Coordinates of C-alpha atoms in Angstrom, one line a residue:
M787 CA 62.4 132.3 107.3
P788 CA 61.1 129.8 109.8
G789 CA 60.4 131.5 113.2
L790 CA 62.3 131.2 116.4
L791 CA 60.4 129.8 119.3
K792 CA 61.3 130.0 122.9
Y793 CA 60.6 126.7 124.6
N794 CA 60.7 126.5 128.4
Q795 CA 60.4 122.8 129.1
D796 CA 62.9 120.2 130.2
N797 CA 63.1 117.9 127.2
A798 CA 64.7 114.6 128.1
Y799 CA 64.2 111.7 125.8
S800 CA 67.6 110.7 126.3
G801 CA 69.8 108.8 127.1
R802 CA 76.9 105.4 126.2
R803 CA 80.0 103.6 125.6
G804 CA 82.6 102.4 123.9
C805 CA 84.2 106.5 109.0
K806 CA 83.8 104.4 106.9
K807 CA 85.6 103.8 103.7
K808 CA 84.1 104.8 100.4
W809 CA 85.1 103.3 97.1
P810 CA 88.5 102.3 95.7
A811 CA 89.9 105.0 93.4
I812 CA 91.1 102.6 90.7
I813 CA 90.8 102.8 87.0
L814 CA 92.0 100.1 84.6
L815 CA 93.0 101.5 81.3
V816 CA 95.2 98.9 79.4
I817 CA 96.8 95.6 80.2
C818 CA 99.4 94.2 77.8
L819 CA 100.6 90.7 78.3
A820 CA 103.3 89.1 76.2
F821 CA 104.4 85.5 76.5
Q822 CA 107.3 84.0 74.7
G823 CA 108.8 80.5 75.3
C824 CA 112.2 79.4 74.1
G825 CA 114.0 76.2 74.6
S826 CA 117.2 74.4 73.7
G827 CA 117.5 70.7 74.0
G828 CA 114.2 70.1 75.7
G829 CA 111.6 71.7 77.9
G830 CA 108.5 71.4 75.6
G831 CA 109.0 72.4 72.0
S832 CA 109.6 70.0 69.1
S833 CA 113.0 68.4 68.7
P834 CA 115.5 70.1 66.4
D835 CA 115.9 66.7 64.9
D836 CA 112.2 66.5 64.1
E837 CA 111.9 66.6 60.3
N838 CA 108.5 68.3 60.7
N839 CA 109.9 71.1 62.7
D840 CA 109.5 74.3 60.7
D841 CA 111.0 76.6 63.3
P842 CA 114.8 76.2 63.3
D843 CA 115.1 78.6 66.3
N844 CA 112.7 76.3 68.3
N845 CA 110.5 79.3 69.4
V846 CA 107.1 78.4 70.7
T847 CA 104.2 80.8 70.7
Y848 CA 101.4 80.7 73.2
T849 CA 98.0 82.2 73.0
L850 CA 96.2 83.9 75.9
S851 CA 92.5 84.6 75.8
G852 CA 90.1 86.1 78.3
T853 CA 88.2 89.2 79.3
V854 CA 89.6 92.4 81.0
K855 CA 86.9 94.4 82.8
A856 CA 87.3 97.9 84.2
A857 CA 86.5 98.4 87.9
A858 CA 83.1 99.7 88.9
N859 CA 82.5 103.4 88.9
T860 CA 85.2 104.1 86.3
A861 CA 85.1 106.1 83.1
V862 CA 87.3 107.3 80.3
D863 CA 87.7 110.7 78.7
S864 CA 85.7 110.6 75.5
D865 CA 88.3 112.3 73.3
V866 CA 91.6 110.7 74.2
N867 CA 94.6 110.9 71.9
D868 CA 94.4 107.3 70.8
P869 CA 93.1 107.3 67.2
N870 CA 91.6 103.8 67.6
A871 CA 89.5 104.7 70.7
P872 CA 85.9 105.8 70.4
Y873 CA 85.6 109.5 69.9
A874 CA 83.2 112.2 71.2
S875 CA 84.2 115.7 71.6
N876 CA 83.9 117.1 75.2
D877 CA 85.6 120.5 74.5
S878 CA 82.6 122.7 75.3
V879 CA 79.7 123.1 77.7
I880 CA 77.2 121.9 75.1
A881 CA 79.3 118.8 74.5
A882 CA 80.2 118.3 78.2
Q883 CA 80.7 114.6 79.1
D884 CA 78.2 113.5 81.8
L885 CA 79.7 111.9 84.9
Y886 CA 78.0 110.2 87.8
S887 CA 79.4 110.4 91.3
P888 CA 81.3 108.5 92.5
V889 CA 83.6 108.0 89.5
T890 CA 87.3 107.7 88.6
L891 CA 88.1 108.8 85.1
G892 CA 91.2 108.5 83.0
G893 CA 91.9 111.3 80.6
Y894 CA 94.4 113.1 78.4
V895 CA 94.9 116.8 77.4
N896 CA 97.6 118.5 75.3
E897 CA 98.6 121.7 73.7
P898 CA 99.1 121.6 69.9
E899 CA 102.1 119.6 68.9
T900 CA 102.9 118.3 72.3
G901 CA 102.8 114.8 73.7
N902 CA 102.6 111.6 71.8
T903 CA 101.6 111.3 68.2
G904 CA 97.9 110.6 67.9
R905 CA 94.5 112.1 67.2
S906 CA 95.0 115.4 69.1
Y907 CA 98.7 115.9 68.6
Q908 CA 98.5 118.4 65.7
S909 CA 95.5 120.4 66.7
G910 CA 95.7 120.0 70.5
D911 CA 93.0 119.1 73.0
I912 CA 93.5 121.7 75.7
N913 CA 90.2 121.3 77.5
D914 CA 88.2 118.3 78.7
I915 CA 84.8 119.4 80.0
F916 CA 82.5 117.4 82.2
R917 CA 79.1 117.8 83.9
A918 CA 78.3 116.3 87.3
N919 CA 76.0 116.6 90.2
L920 CA 77.9 117.3 93.4
L921 CA 77.0 117.5 97.1
A922 CA 78.2 120.3 99.3
G923 CA 81.8 119.7 100.3
E924 CA 82.2 116.9 97.7
T925 CA 85.7 117.0 96.2
V926 CA 86.9 116.9 92.6
V927 CA 90.5 115.6 92.6
L928 CA 92.8 116.0 89.5
A929 CA 95.9 113.7 89.6
I930 CA 98.4 114.6 86.9
A931 CA 100.5 111.7 85.6
D932 CA 103.6 113.7 84.7
S933 CA 104.9 116.2 87.2
Y934 CA 106.3 119.6 86.3
N935 CA 110.0 120.2 86.9
L936 CA 111.3 123.7 87.4
F937 CA 114.4 123.2 85.3
T938 CA 113.3 120.7 82.7
G939 CA 109.7 121.9 82.4
G940 CA 106.9 119.5 81.8
P941 CA 103.1 119.5 81.7
D942 CA 101.0 121.8 83.8
L943 CA 97.2 121.0 84.1
D944 CA 94.7 123.2 85.8
L945 CA 91.2 122.4 87.2
F946 CA 88.2 124.7 87.0
L947 CA 84.7 124.5 88.5
Y948 CA 81.6 126.4 87.1
D949 CA 78.0 126.6 88.0
A950 CA 76.3 124.6 85.2
A951 CA 73.3 126.9 84.8
S952 CA 75.1 130.3 84.6
V953 CA 78.6 129.1 83.6
E954 CA 79.9 131.3 86.4
L955 CA 83.4 130.5 87.5
I956 CA 83.1 129.1 91.1
D957 CA 86.6 127.9 91.8
S958 CA 90.0 127.0 90.3
A959 CA 93.1 125.1 91.2
T960 CA 96.0 126.4 89.2
G961 CA 99.2 125.3 90.8
V962 CA 102.4 124.7 88.7
S963 CA 104.5 122.3 90.9
T964 CA 101.6 120.3 92.3
R965 CA 100.7 116.9 90.8
I966 CA 97.3 116.9 92.6
E967 CA 94.7 119.7 92.3
T968 CA 91.5 119.6 94.5
I969 CA 88.3 121.6 94.4
A970 CA 85.3 121.2 96.8
A971 CA 81.7 122.0 95.7
P972 CA 80.4 124.9 97.8
E973 CA 76.9 123.5 97.9
D974 CA 74.6 120.9 96.4
G975 CA 74.1 121.4 92.6
T976 CA 75.1 120.7 89.0
Y977 CA 78.5 121.8 88.0
I978 CA 80.8 122.0 85.0
I979 CA 84.3 120.6 85.5
Q980 CA 87.1 121.7 83.2
V981 CA 90.6 120.1 83.0
H982 CA 92.8 122.5 81.1
A983 CA 96.3 121.9 79.6
A984 CA 98.1 125.1 80.6
K985 CA 101.4 123.7 79.3
G986 CA 102.4 120.5 77.5
A987 CA 100.6 117.2 77.5
S988 CA 99.7 114.7 80.2
S989 CA 97.4 111.9 81.1
Y990 CA 95.4 112.4 84.2
T991 CA 93.0 110.8 86.6
L992 CA 89.9 112.8 87.7
T993 CA 88.2 111.5 90.8
I994 CA 84.8 112.6 92.0
G995 CA 82.9 111.5 95.1
Q996 CA 85.8 109.5 96.6
P997 CA 87.5 110.4 99.9
A998 CA 90.4 112.7 99.1
T999 CA 93.8 111.4 100.1
A1000 CA 95.9 113.2 102.6
A1001 CA 98.0 114.5 99.7
A1002 CA 95.0 115.8 98.0
R1003 CA 93.4 117.4 101.1
G1004 CA 96.6 119.0 102.3
G1005 CA 99.6 120.4 100.5
R1006 CA 100.0 123.4 98.5
Q1007 CA 97.1 124.6 96.3
L1008 CA 96.5 127.8 94.4
L1009 CA 92.7 127.9 94.9
L1010 CA 90.5 130.7 93.7
S1011 CA 88.2 130.1 96.7
S1012 CA 90.9 130.8 99.2
S1013 CA 90.8 134.2 101.0
F1014 CA 93.8 136.3 99.9
M1015 CA 94.7 139.9 98.9
P1016 CA 94.4 140.6 95.1
Y1017 CA 97.5 141.7 93.3
E1018 CA 99.8 140.7 96.1
A1019 CA 102.3 137.7 96.4
V1020 CA 104.5 136.4 99.0
V1021 CA 107.7 135.5 97.2
R1022 CA 111.0 133.8 98.1
L1023 CA 113.7 134.1 95.5
A1024 CA 116.3 131.5 94.8
P1025 CA 119.5 132.0 96.9
A1026 CA 121.5 133.4 94.0
T1027 CA 119.2 136.3 93.4
D1028 CA 120.4 139.6 94.9
L1029 CA 117.6 141.9 96.2
D1030 CA 119.8 144.4 98.0
S1031 CA 120.4 146.6 94.9
G1032 CA 117.9 149.2 96.2
E1033 CA 116.0 149.0 93.0
N1034 CA 112.4 148.0 92.4
E1035 CA 113.5 145.9 89.5
V1036 CA 114.1 142.3 90.6
S1037 CA 115.6 139.9 88.1
G1038 CA 113.6 141.6 85.3
L1039 CA 110.3 141.6 87.2
N1040 CA 109.9 145.3 86.7
D1041 CA 106.2 145.3 87.2
L1042 CA 106.6 144.3 90.8
A1043 CA 106.9 146.7 93.7
Q1044 CA 109.0 145.3 96.5
R1045 CA 107.4 145.5 99.9
P1046 CA 108.6 144.3 103.3
G1047 CA 111.0 141.4 103.4
A1048 CA 114.6 140.5 102.7
A1049 CA 116.6 138.4 100.3
S1050 CA 117.1 135.6 102.8
R1051 CA 113.4 135.2 103.6
E1052 CA 109.9 135.8 102.2
Q1053 CA 109.1 139.2 100.7
L1054 CA 105.8 140.8 99.9
F1055 CA 105.4 142.1 96.3
K1056 CA 102.5 143.9 94.6
F1057 CA 101.5 143.4 91.0
Q1058 CA 100.7 146.2 88.6
K1059 CA 96.9 146.5 88.0
N1060 CA 97.3 147.9 84.5
D1061 CA 96.4 145.2 82.0
R1062 CA 98.0 147.2 79.2
S1063 CA 101.5 146.8 80.5
P1064 CA 103.7 144.9 78.0
D1065 CA 105.4 143.0 80.8
A1066 CA 104.9 139.3 80.8
L1067 CA 103.3 139.4 84.3
S1068 CA 100.7 142.1 83.3
F1069 CA 99.0 140.3 80.5
N1070 CA 95.8 141.3 78.7
T1071 CA 93.2 139.9 81.0
H1072 CA 90.6 139.2 78.2
D1073 CA 92.9 137.4 75.9
S1074 CA 94.5 135.3 78.6
F1075 CA 91.2 134.3 80.2
K1076 CA 89.7 133.6 76.7
S1077 CA 92.4 131.0 76.0
M1078 CA 92.0 129.4 79.4
L1079 CA 88.3 129.5 80.4
I1080 CA 85.5 127.8 78.6
D1081 CA 83.3 129.7 76.2
G1082 CA 80.5 131.7 77.9
A1083 CA 82.3 131.7 81.3
S1084 CA 81.5 134.7 83.5
M1085 CA 82.9 136.1 86.8
D1086 CA 82.5 139.2 88.9
R1087 CA 85.2 141.8 89.4
Q1088 CA 86.6 140.3 92.6
T1089 CA 86.8 136.8 91.1
R1090 CA 88.6 138.2 88.0
E1091 CA 91.1 140.1 90.2
K1092 CA 91.8 137.0 92.3
L1093 CA 92.2 134.7 89.2
K1094 CA 94.5 137.2 87.6
T1095 CA 96.6 137.2 90.8
L1096 CA 96.8 133.5 90.8
L1097 CA 97.9 133.4 87.2
Q1098 CA 100.6 136.0 87.9
I1099 CA 101.8 133.9 90.8
K1100 CA 101.7 130.9 88.5
Q1101 CA 104.1 132.6 86.1
L1102 CA 106.4 133.5 89.0
E1103 CA 106.3 130.0 90.2
S1104 CA 107.6 128.7 86.9
R1105 CA 110.7 130.9 87.0
T1106 CA 114.1 129.4 88.0
D1107 CA 115.0 132.5 90.0
V1108 CA 111.9 132.2 92.2
K1109 CA 112.0 129.5 94.9
T1110 CA 108.4 130.0 96.1
A1111 CA 105.5 132.3 95.2
E1112 CA 102.0 132.2 96.7
P1113 CA 99.1 134.4 97.5
N1114 CA 99.1 136.8 100.5
Y1115 CA 96.5 134.8 102.4
I1116 CA 94.0 136.4 104.8
R1117 CA 93.8 134.4 108.0
S1118 CA 90.8 134.7 110.2
S1119 CA 91.0 133.9 113.9
M1120 CA 88.1 131.4 113.7
M1121 CA 85.4 130.5 111.2
I1122 CA 82.1 131.9 112.4
P1123 CA 79.1 130.8 110.3
D1124 CA 76.7 133.5 109.0
D1125 CA 73.6 131.5 110.0
T1126 CA 71.0 133.9 111.4
Y1127 CA 70.7 132.5 114.9
Y1128 CA 74.3 131.3 115.3
N1129 CA 74.8 134.1 117.9
L1130 CA 72.3 132.2 120.1
Q1131 CA 74.2 128.9 119.8
W1132 CA 76.5 129.6 122.8
H1133 CA 77.2 125.8 123.0
Y1134 CA 79.4 125.8 119.9
P1135 CA 82.1 128.2 121.0
M1136 CA 82.1 126.3 124.3
I1137 CA 83.4 123.2 122.6
H1138 CA 85.8 125.2 120.4
L1139 CA 83.8 124.2 117.3
P1140 CA 84.8 127.3 115.3
A1141 CA 88.4 126.4 115.7
A1142 CA 87.7 122.8 114.7
W1143 CA 85.9 124.1 111.6
D1144 CA 89.1 125.9 110.6
I1145 CA 90.7 122.4 110.4
T1146 CA 87.9 120.5 108.8
R1147 CA 84.3 121.0 107.9
G1148 CA 83.8 117.2 107.9
D1149 CA 83.3 114.6 105.2
P1150 CA 80.0 114.8 103.1
G1151 CA 80.3 111.0 102.6
V1152 CA 79.7 110.4 106.3
I1153 CA 76.1 109.2 107.2
V1154 CA 74.8 109.7 110.8
G1155 CA 71.8 107.7 111.6
V1156 CA 69.3 109.3 114.0
I1157 CA 67.0 106.8 115.7
D1158 CA 64.3 109.1 117.1
S1159 CA 60.8 110.4 116.4
G1160 CA 61.4 110.9 112.6
I1161 CA 62.1 114.0 110.7
L1162 CA 60.5 117.1 109.3
S1163 CA 62.0 116.6 105.9
G1164 CA 60.8 120.0 104.6
H1165 CA 62.7 122.1 107.2
P1166 CA 64.9 124.5 105.2
D1167 CA 68.0 123.9 107.4
I1168 CA 68.0 120.1 107.0
R1169 CA 66.0 119.2 103.8
T1170 CA 69.2 118.9 101.7
K1171 CA 71.0 116.9 104.3
L1172 CA 68.9 113.8 104.4
S1173 CA 69.6 110.4 103.1
D1174 CA 66.8 109.0 100.9
Q1175 CA 67.0 105.6 102.7
G1176 CA 65.5 106.5 106.0
Y1177 CA 62.8 104.2 107.5
D1178 CA 59.9 104.1 110.0
F1179 CA 60.1 101.2 112.4
V1180 CA 57.2 102.2 114.7
S1181 CA 55.2 98.9 114.3
D1182 CA 52.1 99.6 116.3
S1183 CA 49.6 101.7 114.3
D1184 CA 48.1 103.3 117.4
R1185 CA 51.5 104.6 118.6
A1186 CA 52.7 105.4 115.1
M1187 CA 50.5 108.5 114.7
D1188 CA 50.7 108.1 111.0
G1189 CA 48.0 105.4 110.6
D1190 CA 50.2 102.5 109.6
G1191 CA 53.1 100.3 110.8
I1192 CA 56.6 100.1 109.5
D1193 CA 57.3 101.7 106.1
S1194 CA 59.9 103.6 104.2
D1195 CA 58.6 107.0 105.2
P1196 CA 60.4 108.4 108.3
E1197 CA 58.4 111.7 108.3
D1198 CA 57.5 112.9 111.8
P1199 CA 53.7 113.2 112.0
G1200 CA 53.9 114.7 115.5
D1201 CA 53.8 113.0 118.9
G1202 CA 50.4 114.2 120.2
S1203 CA 52.0 116.1 123.1
Q1204 CA 49.7 118.5 124.8
G1205 CA 50.4 122.1 123.6
G1206 CA 52.2 120.9 120.5
S1207 CA 54.5 118.1 119.4
L1208 CA 58.2 118.1 120.3
F1209 CA 59.6 117.0 116.9
H1210 CA 62.5 115.7 119.0
G1211 CA 64.2 113.9 116.1
T1212 CA 64.3 117.1 114.0
H1213 CA 66.0 119.0 116.8
V1214 CA 68.6 116.3 117.3
A1215 CA 69.3 116.1 113.5
G1216 CA 69.7 119.9 113.3
T1217 CA 72.4 119.9 116.0
I1218 CA 74.3 117.1 114.2
A1219 CA 74.1 118.4 110.6
A1220 CA 72.0 121.5 110.0
K1221 CA 73.2 123.2 106.9
T1222 CA 75.9 125.5 108.0
N1223 CA 77.2 128.9 106.8
N1224 CA 74.1 129.3 104.5
N1225 CA 73.0 132.7 106.0
E1226 CA 69.9 131.0 107.4
G1227 CA 68.7 129.5 110.7
V1228 CA 71.3 127.6 112.8
A1229 CA 74.5 125.8 112.3
G1230 CA 75.2 122.0 112.7
V1231 CA 78.2 120.5 114.4
G1232 CA 79.0 118.3 111.4
G1233 CA 77.5 120.5 108.8
T1234 CA 78.7 118.4 105.8
A1235 CA 77.4 115.1 107.1
R1236 CA 74.2 113.4 105.9
I1237 CA 71.4 112.3 108.2
M1238 CA 69.6 109.0 107.9
P1239 CA 66.3 109.5 109.8
L1240 CA 65.2 106.3 111.5
R1241 CA 61.8 106.6 113.2
A1242 CA 61.3 104.4 116.2
L1243 CA 59.6 106.8 118.7
G1244 CA 55.9 107.4 118.2
R1245 CA 53.2 108.8 120.5
Q1246 CA 54.6 111.0 123.3
S1247 CA 58.1 110.5 121.7
T1248 CA 58.4 107.0 123.2
G1249 CA 59.3 103.8 121.5
T1250 CA 59.7 100.1 122.3
S1251 CA 62.9 98.2 122.6
Y1252 CA 62.0 95.9 119.7
D1253 CA 61.2 98.7 117.3
I1254 CA 64.4 100.5 118.3
L1255 CA 66.4 97.3 117.7
Q1256 CA 65.0 96.9 114.2
A1257 CA 66.1 100.4 113.5
V1258 CA 69.6 99.7 114.8
R1259 CA 69.8 96.5 112.7
Y1260 CA 68.7 98.4 109.6
A1261 CA 71.2 101.2 110.2
A1262 CA 74.1 98.7 110.7
G1263 CA 73.2 96.7 107.6
M1264 CA 71.9 93.7 109.5
Q1265 CA 68.7 91.7 109.0
N1266 CA 65.6 93.4 110.3
D1267 CA 61.8 93.4 110.0
S1268 CA 61.8 95.6 106.9
G1269 CA 63.4 92.9 104.8
Q1270 CA 65.9 95.3 103.4
V1271 CA 69.0 97.2 104.3
P1272 CA 70.4 100.6 103.1
D1273 CA 72.9 100.7 100.2
R1274 CA 75.5 101.7 102.8
P1275 CA 75.2 101.3 106.5
V1276 CA 75.6 104.4 108.7
D1277 CA 78.9 105.5 110.1
I1278 CA 77.5 106.9 113.4
L1279 CA 74.3 106.2 115.2
N1280 CA 72.8 108.8 117.6
L1281 CA 70.6 107.4 120.3
S1282 CA 68.9 110.2 122.3
F1283 CA 66.5 108.0 124.3
G1284 CA 66.7 105.3 126.9
G1285 CA 65.6 103.7 130.3
Q1286 CA 67.1 102.2 133.4
T1287 CA 66.5 98.6 132.6
F1288 CA 69.3 96.4 131.2
S1289 CA 68.4 94.2 128.2
E1290 CA 70.7 91.4 127.1
A1291 CA 69.0 91.5 123.7
E1292 CA 69.8 95.2 123.3
Q1293 CA 73.4 94.7 124.4
N1294 CA 73.8 91.9 121.8
V1295 CA 72.4 94.0 119.0
Y1296 CA 74.4 97.1 119.9
S1297 CA 77.6 94.9 120.1
Q1298 CA 76.9 93.5 116.6
A1299 CA 76.4 97.0 115.3
R1300 CA 79.6 98.2 116.8
N1301 CA 81.4 95.1 115.4
N1302 CA 80.0 96.1 112.0
G1303 CA 81.9 99.4 112.3
V1304 CA 79.2 101.7 113.5
I1305 CA 80.0 104.3 116.2
L1306 CA 77.2 104.4 118.8
V1307 CA 76.5 107.6 120.7
A1308 CA 73.8 107.8 123.4
S1309 CA 72.4 110.3 125.9
A1310 CA 73.3 109.4 129.5
G1311 CA 69.9 110.2 131.0
N1312 CA 68.1 113.1 132.8
S1313 CA 67.6 111.6 136.3
A1314 CA 70.4 113.5 138.0
S1315 CA 71.7 110.2 139.3
D1316 CA 74.5 107.7 138.8
T1317 CA 72.1 105.0 138.0
P1318 CA 73.1 103.4 134.7
F1319 CA 70.9 104.4 131.8
Y1320 CA 70.5 102.3 128.7
P1321 CA 71.5 102.1 125.9
A1322 CA 74.2 104.7 127.0
A1323 CA 75.5 102.4 129.7
Y1324 CA 76.0 99.4 127.4
D1325 CA 79.5 98.2 126.5
G1326 CA 80.6 99.7 123.2
V1327 CA 78.3 102.7 123.4
I1328 CA 79.6 106.3 124.0
S1329 CA 77.7 107.8 126.9
V1330 CA 77.2 111.5 126.9
S1331 CA 76.3 113.6 129.9
A1332 CA 75.2 117.3 129.8
V1333 CA 76.8 120.5 131.0
D1334 CA 75.3 124.0 131.2
I1335 CA 76.6 127.3 129.8
N1336 CA 79.3 127.4 132.6
A1337 CA 80.6 124.0 131.6
S1338 CA 79.2 122.7 134.9
L1339 CA 77.2 119.5 135.2
A1340 CA 73.6 120.3 134.2
P1341 CA 71.2 120.0 137.2
Y1342 CA 69.3 117.2 135.5
S1343 CA 72.2 115.2 134.0
N1344 CA 73.2 111.7 135.0
F1345 CA 76.8 111.2 136.2
G1346 CA 79.0 108.4 137.4
D1347 CA 81.4 105.8 136.1
T1348 CA 79.3 104.9 133.1
I1349 CA 79.8 108.3 131.6
D1350 CA 82.4 108.7 128.8
V1351 CA 82.2 112.3 127.8
A1352 CA 80.2 115.5 128.5
A1353 CA 78.7 118.0 126.0
P1354 CA 76.5 121.0 126.1
G1355 CA 72.9 120.1 127.1
G1356 CA 71.8 123.5 128.4
N1357 CA 69.7 124.8 131.3
L1358 CA 66.5 126.6 130.4
S1359 CA 66.0 127.9 133.9
A1360 CA 68.8 130.4 133.5
D1361 CA 69.8 133.2 131.1
L1362 CA 73.4 133.7 132.2
N1363 CA 74.5 135.2 128.8
G1364 CA 71.7 137.8 128.8
D1365 CA 70.4 137.1 125.3
G1366 CA 66.8 137.1 126.4
Y1367 CA 66.4 133.3 126.1
G1368 CA 66.9 130.5 128.6
D1369 CA 70.3 128.9 128.1
G1370 CA 69.0 125.9 126.2
I1371 CA 70.3 124.2 123.0
L1372 CA 68.9 125.9 119.9
S1373 CA 68.2 123.8 116.9
T1374 CA 65.7 122.9 114.1
S1375 CA 62.1 122.0 115.1
G1376 CA 58.5 122.4 114.3
D1377 CA 55.3 123.9 115.7
D1378 CA 51.9 122.1 115.2
S1379 CA 50.1 123.9 118.0
S1380 CA 47.8 125.6 115.5
G1381 CA 47.0 122.4 113.7
T1382 CA 49.5 123.1 110.8
V1383 CA 53.2 122.3 111.1
R1384 CA 55.5 125.3 110.9
H1385 CA 59.2 125.0 110.6
V1386 CA 60.8 126.8 113.5
Y1387 CA 63.8 126.8 115.8
R1388 CA 63.5 125.9 119.5
F1389 CA 65.6 125.8 122.6
Y1390 CA 65.6 122.4 124.3
Q1391 CA 67.6 121.0 127.2
G1392 CA 68.7 117.5 128.1
T1393 CA 71.3 114.9 127.5
S1394 CA 69.3 114.2 124.4
M1395 CA 70.7 117.6 123.2
A1396 CA 74.3 116.7 124.4
A1397 CA 74.6 113.4 122.5
P1398 CA 74.2 115.0 119.0
H1399 CA 77.1 117.3 119.7
V1400 CA 79.3 114.2 120.0
S1401 CA 77.7 112.5 117.0
G1402 CA 78.2 115.6 114.9

């Protein structure tokens, strides 16, 4: 693991004021157009008195020709029910259909002899299996065309996610009454996705890499990845059900032991653990899983117990005498990452970040541009979080420290500082989006976001206004000296640098970037004054001042009416929490004091450290 370095130096390359959409989730399957014209006594056909008229009903037929094209990033299940459609089986891991994110796919699954007459009616097509590369937090959304009705029945489709290499079950969404099932990838990797027909037949839409709708993100889900007690369910029976008989037998559910609760509200029940029970809710685990999971699937004991619990709840949910049934969820007070040095990141609980993480971990589609000294792309806590479209805009080869001018390599070669380089951009990037909850290093505020490193600061971590503006232009998708723009502009731009001189050219470019939809966040300056500091003080830029561990204005921080918000910036001169380190901001960094760069973690202070809290 990279080492932890104590760094006792005021670091102030700082610096104010004031997400984007992704792709439309649309798939075009079939368009049918019928045109018929009819007339009586005029209006365009031939006259009924016309001796050459062969159509006594005066019907006129029109022909329509043209091309129907599917929207970009769409796909179709390769083994749909239509006998006239191209066919390729996707019923196994070996035959898995490859998908490329982002994509919206239309598909169909059915149990034998259910659904419409067609290719799969007789034998059934209970599984569609796909392979896809997913980013951490990226969602897979299954939208079921036909909803399940408790009284009339209907289709029930389930969604499963497996590790592609080991075919180990990672997660499942197995609700009965929900029309939308959603699973998020736990980390970057290649996955197997399974759509399973648990009951009946239905068309469906599978969406990968698109922003999940509010309905998909929220609502009721039976997710294997949720934290809950195995073999327990919180049940509310239909009003007509009488639970006051004093017996453990409830409407024939004789394998359930009643726990606390009452007929008029939720009750806690516990399932039998014995798989050999003949009762419908204590099914044989092996046979039940074999019919549901893909061949070769594996899972540990805890996963098996949790999945069995969800399937038992699923059966309860389909009963007319059960109003609701759901897992007995475990609720933690706050999400605390398991990153090794998280206990030293006092600045996150200060801004109630763990409570925020309970609500959202962020959107992996968001890109945060960091205009700074570049990046140490090999650092283990950020190497998987980087956009591949970063750029180096340091134009002067002497200041660049890498021997050339602008190029597509934003790697930080060091800044030539005495005693070792600062690797300022890597520190800022780590606060914004270091990989979080990975049992290593530190956590990032917006741990699912991606970083676009934009190098504009060179020797001594300084840069020119011009180079910086080229980076701003590039990040916002505007014309710049590189002659190119990224495939997608950034959503947020962090600017941890600045000076006390106003520039109309800078204001104009920052205004254009903001008008293009980019959120601009900048450090307010480390002069302990109310003198405006730019770019933080420009219109349209969010200006961030710094506070210490007591949430008081840090002794170096600028203040005044140009400030928009304050965030932790630290104070290395004090150790008020007694952890043995100055109360600075801990994040990713490097150490090249020995001549070779080591990936480490350092405490810095400054409004440069406060701004990335806001950007994250």
